[in-house]
XYZ file of C-alpha atoms in Angstrom:
257
model
C 0.000 0.000 0.000
C 2.832 2.403 0.857
C 4.434 1.732 -2.514
C 1.256 2.845 -4.255
C 1.250 6.134 -2.325
C 4.825 6.992 -3.224
C 4.731 10.290 -5.129
C 5.674 10.543 -8.758
C 8.657 12.746 -7.914
C 10.425 9.772 -6.378
C 10.519 8.169 -9.827
C 12.215 11.173 -11.503
C 15.793 10.050 -11.415
C 18.816 12.323 -12.019
C 19.177 10.739 -15.445
C 15.622 11.728 -16.372
C 16.264 15.283 -15.160
C 19.391 15.435 -17.314
C 17.506 14.223 -20.370
C 14.749 16.759 -19.713
C 17.280 19.579 -19.649
C 18.831 18.311 -22.883
C 15.414 18.264 -24.550
C 14.834 21.858 -23.507
C 18.242 22.897 -24.828
C 17.619 21.089 -28.109
C 14.243 22.766 -28.430
C 15.696 26.238 -27.826
C 18.502 25.616 -30.350
C 15.995 24.338 -32.916
C 13.806 27.428 -32.501
C 16.876 29.684 -32.804
C 18.071 27.937 -35.985
C 14.581 28.081 -37.458
C 14.386 31.826 -36.778
C 17.871 32.276 -38.245
C 16.926 30.336 -41.376
C 13.704 32.275 -41.751
C 15.578 35.576 -41.350
C 18.069 34.511 -44.026
C 15.200 33.624 -46.358
C 13.546 37.012 -45.779
C 16.841 38.812 -46.391
C 17.517 36.771 -49.526
C 14.065 37.519 -50.935
C 14.442 41.208 -50.103
C 17.833 41.232 -51.814
C 16.284 39.704 -54.941
C 13.421 42.200 -54.828
C 15.843 45.100 -54.495
C 17.867 43.781 -57.438
C 14.727 43.384 -59.545
C 13.659 46.936 -58.685
C 17.056 48.294 -59.655
C 17.026 46.356 -62.936
C 13.676 47.892 -63.824
C 15.092 51.342 -63.083
C 17.972 50.586 -65.458
C 15.515 49.418 -68.096
C 13.277 52.475 -67.671
C 16.231 54.833 -67.936
C 17.072 53.371 -71.358
C 13.654 54.186 -72.794
C 13.553 57.449 -74.725
C 10.568 59.257 -76.242
C 9.705 58.196 -79.784
C 10.073 61.808 -80.904
C 13.764 61.652 -80.045
C 14.541 58.252 -81.525
C 15.021 59.586 -85.047
C 17.879 61.806 -83.831
C 19.943 58.805 -82.805
C 22.722 58.168 -85.312
C 24.771 54.998 -85.278
C 28.547 55.411 -85.314
C 30.256 52.192 -86.412
C 33.484 53.235 -84.659
C 32.077 51.453 -81.596
C 33.383 48.123 -82.927
C 36.363 47.027 -80.863
C 37.897 44.440 -83.191
C 41.344 44.726 -81.634
C 40.063 43.682 -78.211
C 38.276 40.619 -79.570
C 41.224 39.470 -81.649
C 43.493 39.534 -78.602
C 41.186 37.154 -76.742
C 40.207 34.759 -79.537
C 43.440 32.774 -79.284
C 42.798 32.033 -75.614
C 39.157 31.117 -76.082
C 39.787 28.850 -79.047
C 42.261 26.705 -77.095
C 40.147 23.676 -76.078
C 42.515 22.966 -73.193
C 42.167 26.446 -71.760
C 40.095 26.999 -68.636
C 40.857 30.717 -68.493
C 37.966 32.835 -67.261
C 37.741 36.140 -69.105
C 37.429 39.268 -66.952
C 35.493 41.863 -68.983
C 36.582 44.565 -66.538
C 39.971 44.535 -68.275
C 38.482 45.382 -71.657
C 38.829 48.916 -72.972
C 35.469 50.678 -73.200
C 36.960 54.107 -73.909
C 36.219 53.869 -77.648
C 32.478 53.557 -77.123
C 30.621 56.649 -78.290
C 27.106 57.444 -77.221
C 24.062 58.270 -79.325
C 23.654 61.895 -80.384
C 27.396 62.435 -80.171
C 27.508 62.594 -76.372
C 29.236 60.369 -73.863
C 27.810 57.232 -72.300
C 26.341 58.079 -68.909
C 28.419 56.488 -66.169
C 26.505 55.098 -63.204
C 27.930 54.008 -59.861
C 26.917 51.160 -57.540
C 26.849 51.460 -53.758
C 30.356 49.992 -53.572
C 31.705 52.483 -56.123
C 31.759 50.189 -59.174
C 31.230 52.255 -62.329
C 29.065 50.884 -65.117
C 26.875 52.017 -67.984
C 23.751 50.820 -69.728
C 24.470 48.872 -72.879
C 21.321 47.321 -74.370
C 17.896 45.801 -73.735
C 17.143 42.095 -74.018
C 13.625 40.824 -74.684
C 12.494 37.199 -74.852
C 8.742 37.034 -75.577
C 8.396 33.313 -74.840
C 9.358 33.714 -71.178
C 8.078 37.301 -70.809
C 11.581 38.646 -70.160
C 12.696 42.252 -70.604
C 15.792 43.681 -68.912
C 18.508 46.216 -69.427
C 22.049 44.896 -69.914
C 25.005 46.644 -68.288
C 28.485 46.846 -69.767
C 30.387 44.410 -67.500
C 29.763 41.921 -64.741
C 30.524 41.700 -61.045
C 28.751 39.969 -58.163
C 27.125 43.270 -57.240
C 25.991 44.086 -60.768
C 24.614 40.576 -61.330
C 22.170 41.229 -58.492
C 20.950 44.317 -60.340
C 20.685 43.243 -63.960
C 21.911 40.864 -66.660
C 25.461 41.817 -67.611
C 27.773 41.652 -70.583
C 30.218 38.838 -69.878
C 32.418 39.039 -72.937
C 32.537 39.693 -76.662
C 31.517 42.319 -79.163
C 29.131 45.198 -78.568
C 25.380 44.557 -78.972
C 24.243 43.826 -82.523
C 27.771 43.777 -83.914
C 29.429 40.984 -85.879
C 30.730 38.551 -83.295
C 29.387 36.863 -80.188
C 27.733 39.128 -77.604
C 27.806 37.091 -74.356
C 25.320 37.912 -71.591
C 25.262 36.452 -68.091
C 22.349 36.538 -65.640
C 21.292 34.913 -62.387
C 18.992 31.914 -62.192
C 16.983 32.560 -59.029
C 14.636 29.631 -59.749
C 11.660 32.009 -59.821
C 10.354 34.535 -62.365
C 13.284 36.965 -62.128
C 16.309 37.553 -64.358
C 17.449 34.455 -66.318
C 15.519 31.902 -64.232
C 13.470 30.733 -67.245
C 16.269 30.926 -69.820
C 16.946 27.147 -69.464
C 13.413 26.579 -70.826
C 14.302 28.028 -74.234
C 14.488 25.665 -77.204
C 15.730 25.879 -80.773
C 13.689 28.328 -82.805
C 12.825 30.676 -79.918
C 13.427 34.385 -80.566
C 15.584 36.763 -78.527
C 15.547 40.484 -79.321
C 18.462 42.800 -78.563
C 17.917 46.561 -78.735
C 21.119 48.591 -78.460
C 21.711 52.218 -77.463
C 21.172 53.276 -81.074
C 17.700 51.732 -81.075
C 18.702 49.051 -83.546
C 16.556 45.991 -82.888
C 17.890 42.628 -84.021
C 16.091 39.292 -83.611
C 18.217 36.246 -82.825
C 16.990 32.669 -83.204
C 18.103 30.012 -80.715
C 20.017 27.227 -82.428
C 21.745 25.434 -79.544
C 21.387 24.827 -75.808
C 23.685 22.760 -73.607
C 25.304 22.584 -70.174
C 28.995 23.172 -69.404
C 31.172 23.356 -66.312
C 31.627 26.776 -64.726
C 35.169 27.199 -66.107
C 34.377 26.193 -69.688
C 34.540 29.421 -71.748
C 34.621 27.920 -75.239
C 31.125 29.230 -76.030
C 32.385 32.805 -75.693
C 34.415 32.429 -78.896
C 34.337 35.389 -81.270
C 34.705 33.247 -84.381
C 31.230 33.501 -85.896
C 32.149 33.488 -89.611
C 30.961 37.056 -90.091
C 27.589 36.568 -88.400
C 25.974 38.287 -85.437
C 25.387 35.946 -82.520
C 24.506 36.106 -78.831
C 25.189 33.680 -76.002
C 23.117 33.599 -72.811
C 24.789 32.166 -69.701
C 23.082 31.232 -66.451
C 23.372 28.650 -63.669
C 21.735 25.255 -63.564
C 19.152 24.877 -60.802
C 21.764 23.339 -58.503
C 24.260 26.152 -59.347
C 26.991 23.600 -60.082
C 27.147 24.058 -63.875
C 26.194 26.629 -66.504
C 23.362 26.567 -69.036
C 24.434 27.952 -72.406
C 21.876 29.218 -74.937
C 23.274 30.293 -78.296
C 21.338 32.257 -80.919
C 22.111 33.628 -84.365
C 20.669 36.637 -86.175
C 17.410 35.688 -87.835
C 17.575 36.660 -91.495
């Protein structure tokens, strides 16, 4: 009878108390990690939203009134053949894994429409850049401005020129953009197939349609698709990450005649 009346507390051994404390600690750590993960997700989404907003500002700033468009005169001195020829030898070496840094290219020869100078913009970190072209892909409802070179900061703001000739010139205009696995930037570029149309509008309001003729995946250090040997044709190459970010999706298109 006395054994039945023994209180429950007598059965809570030191080992059970220790396990109870461990459970509490584990619970607190789990809640903390969950809050940390949620905060990171919120920050990441805000960062993407801020980048999307900035990219739309870049795009809007490139739009000029139709009444002014006729005053834009194209100056073919913008072609930088010397720069491309210096790099072709490296890119055409199949054993080369050299990554081209467009920041080392000389943009000083680029002249702006209407005889003025290209407007130089500055990021928060002080990186100078300028607006180069507009890319439109009707199939995936994509329209963005393209800036003149790439960096981690600029890639968060807009698709960027990675390498090659100027927009709508003979050669291979290479454009890189993030795959956020949503509706922003180049997330839907991997869905393109042969025959899809990509439009590039440059600063001189020349609009050229390019037709996709090849899509494949390469490793992140494979730069062979940035070759400037196009046999006198105008081409573009779109570069973005695979969904797992381990490799790169390459979409190549040629001017539609």
